[in-house]
XYZ file of C-alpha atoms in Angstrom:
207
model
C 0.316 -0.245 -0.150
C 1.514 3.482 -1.274
C 1.509 6.657 1.490
C -1.410 8.760 0.846
C -0.739 12.341 0.312
C -4.255 12.903 -0.765
C -7.625 11.128 0.459
C -9.873 9.569 -2.216
C -12.774 9.444 -0.469
C -15.957 11.782 -0.518
C -16.395 13.788 2.861
C -19.521 13.557 5.167
C -21.088 16.951 7.069
C -20.380 18.720 8.360
C -17.212 20.171 8.190
C -16.205 24.141 7.525
C -17.331 25.497 4.438
C -14.185 27.349 2.215
C -14.846 30.721 3.014
C -15.103 29.554 6.903
C -12.272 27.566 6.953
C -10.018 30.106 5.297
C -11.229 33.139 7.885
C -10.261 30.309 10.760
C -6.917 29.659 9.514
C -6.196 33.734 9.211
C -7.528 33.967 13.130
C -5.488 30.802 13.817
C -2.423 32.940 12.128
C -2.409 36.246 13.707
C -2.896 34.605 17.258
C 0.266 31.995 16.649
C 1.956 35.755 15.705
C 1.669 37.262 18.699
C 2.178 33.648 20.483
C 5.317 33.841 23.223
C 6.279 30.236 22.707
C 5.806 27.334 20.241
C 2.963 25.572 22.830
C 1.138 28.575 22.937
C 1.523 29.131 19.330
C 0.457 25.722 18.562
C -2.003 24.468 20.862
C -5.004 26.709 19.338
C -4.798 25.197 16.397
C -4.386 21.413 17.882
C -8.164 22.203 19.641
C -9.628 23.782 16.048
C -8.281 20.521 13.977
C -10.064 18.050 16.686
C -12.931 20.973 17.002
C -13.176 21.101 12.797
C -12.400 17.355 11.938
C -12.935 13.696 13.219
C -9.247 13.355 14.537
C -10.476 12.637 18.842
C -6.838 14.331 19.708
C -3.962 16.125 17.814
C -0.515 17.014 19.265
C 2.969 18.651 17.948
C 6.145 17.052 18.269
C 9.308 18.747 17.824
C 13.051 17.246 17.786
C 15.387 17.276 20.291
C 18.227 15.278 21.180
C 17.497 12.917 18.443
C 13.807 12.465 19.622
C 10.642 13.946 18.359
C 9.316 15.081 22.140
C 5.526 16.215 22.402
C 5.541 19.730 23.251
C 1.810 20.472 23.478
C -1.572 18.555 22.570
C -5.392 18.878 22.532
C -8.268 15.881 22.677
C -7.930 12.730 23.916
C -4.716 11.156 23.505
C -3.761 7.150 23.605
C -2.699 5.553 27.154
C -0.745 3.168 28.679
C 2.570 2.068 29.430
C 3.997 2.559 25.683
C 2.164 6.609 26.037
C 3.965 6.886 28.717
C 7.208 6.276 27.396
C 6.301 8.228 24.415
C 5.694 11.291 26.963
C 9.003 10.703 29.122
C 11.453 10.095 26.031
C 9.658 11.029 22.773
C 9.692 9.177 19.823
C 12.970 8.291 18.108
C 13.894 9.793 15.013
C 14.251 6.604 12.754
C 10.433 5.830 13.357
C 8.700 4.721 10.343
C 6.690 7.828 10.322
C 9.403 10.152 11.200
C 11.246 8.343 8.517
C 8.160 8.764 5.617
C 8.241 12.365 7.028
C 11.211 12.851 6.152
C 10.779 11.970 2.420
C 7.754 14.115 1.892
C 6.784 17.940 1.872
C 2.820 17.196 2.472
C 0.901 15.662 5.053
C 0.101 11.978 5.021
C -2.964 10.133 5.610
C -3.708 6.734 6.915
C -7.268 5.334 7.029
C -6.089 1.896 8.986
C -2.887 2.167 10.648
C -2.612 -1.777 10.559
C -2.380 -1.925 6.871
C 0.946 0.360 6.184
C 4.759 -0.046 7.654
C 5.091 3.925 8.111
C 2.468 3.690 11.275
C 3.900 0.616 12.866
C 3.660 1.095 16.484
C 0.642 2.913 16.073
C -2.276 0.325 16.501
C -0.710 -0.826 19.587
C -1.081 2.700 20.942
C -4.841 2.386 19.773
C -4.641 4.702 17.052
C -6.410 3.731 13.961
C -6.290 6.221 11.502
C -3.482 8.904 11.467
C -2.743 12.019 9.531
C 0.905 13.656 10.027
C 2.161 16.818 8.335
C 6.375 17.895 8.254
C 7.209 21.053 9.805
C 10.967 21.733 8.313
C 13.811 24.392 8.978
C 15.200 26.727 6.526
C 17.372 24.273 5.190
C 14.754 21.761 4.786
C 15.481 19.390 8.025
C 12.683 17.984 9.696
C 12.059 19.460 12.931
C 9.011 18.692 13.995
C 5.185 16.973 12.696
C 1.774 17.780 13.659
C -0.036 14.733 14.196
C -4.234 14.156 14.529
C -5.602 10.300 15.297
C -9.072 8.692 16.250
C -9.499 5.674 18.015
C -11.748 4.203 15.359
C -11.760 3.712 12.037
C -11.790 6.830 10.067
C -11.708 7.457 6.018
C -9.733 10.938 5.732
C -11.711 12.947 3.442
C -11.099 15.889 0.885
C -12.294 18.405 3.027
C -10.295 17.357 5.980
C -7.568 17.012 4.013
C -7.567 20.621 2.707
C -7.862 21.995 6.202
C -5.449 19.684 7.636
C -3.162 20.896 4.811
C -3.735 24.198 4.570
C -3.240 24.507 8.436
C 0.501 22.877 8.291
C 1.384 24.859 5.276
C 0.733 28.048 6.684
C 1.431 27.674 10.313
C 4.962 25.040 9.834
C 7.183 27.971 8.866
C 5.720 30.138 12.037
C 6.459 27.140 14.182
C 9.992 26.374 12.680
C 10.745 30.224 13.294
C 10.034 29.580 16.664
C 11.640 26.795 17.315
C 14.821 28.296 15.836
C 14.150 31.430 18.601
C 13.699 29.159 21.376
C 17.207 27.509 20.565
C 18.855 30.816 19.584
C 17.761 31.681 23.421
C 18.657 28.848 24.981
C 22.124 28.802 23.475
C 22.108 32.352 24.894
C 21.753 31.015 28.327
C 24.371 28.426 27.908
C 26.855 30.934 26.778
C 25.617 33.592 29.883
C 26.206 30.578 32.292
C 29.782 29.521 31.127
C 30.585 33.212 31.611
C 29.422 33.332 34.804
C 31.306 30.014 35.800
C 34.168 31.272 34.349
C 34.438 34.520 36.132
C 33.752 32.572 39.872
C 36.384 30.450 38.935
C 38.756 33.597 38.277
C 37.274 34.671 41.938
C 37.973 31.197 43.926
C 40.931 29.963 42.374
C 41.997 26.014 43.414
C 45.312 25.261 44.757
């Protein structure tokens, strides 16, 4: 079975009309632009995905030291020891889904996670259908992903795909910028602490 970059199913109402969908995306973008952090920028987007699609839960994962860690989530999330481990340590960067996202610029849709190698591990979490969109830095490297899921069988429709794709496309660059700003601030803090340690060591020479 090939990766589904575009659903072929018809939609079941109700989903937002194109004009209201565009207005919603503009409103979310305006909120995200003024947000002080990645979680505060992304969380309203995740809430919208849960409210406007069949997804029961959504999350944003960000690359950190070789693992994609959950920064924020909305709706119903999987539970159990495996999910606890993901929340504690993150998804390894060589997870099949993350490797699949590295190979595509567009969102991927999986109607049945049991039928595709890219969603290995998700059926064990109770996730039956899944949609995932990559977030990249300016050099094109994968630094995060938007995910949304259901616990029951669901065939993603074109309207859901359009909404998910539009949101991911418009706001992925913003999320990437916020991540870059966070990294810069963290490095600046590390440099300040290093200078303070150096100053303290000069004032307290060892014999």
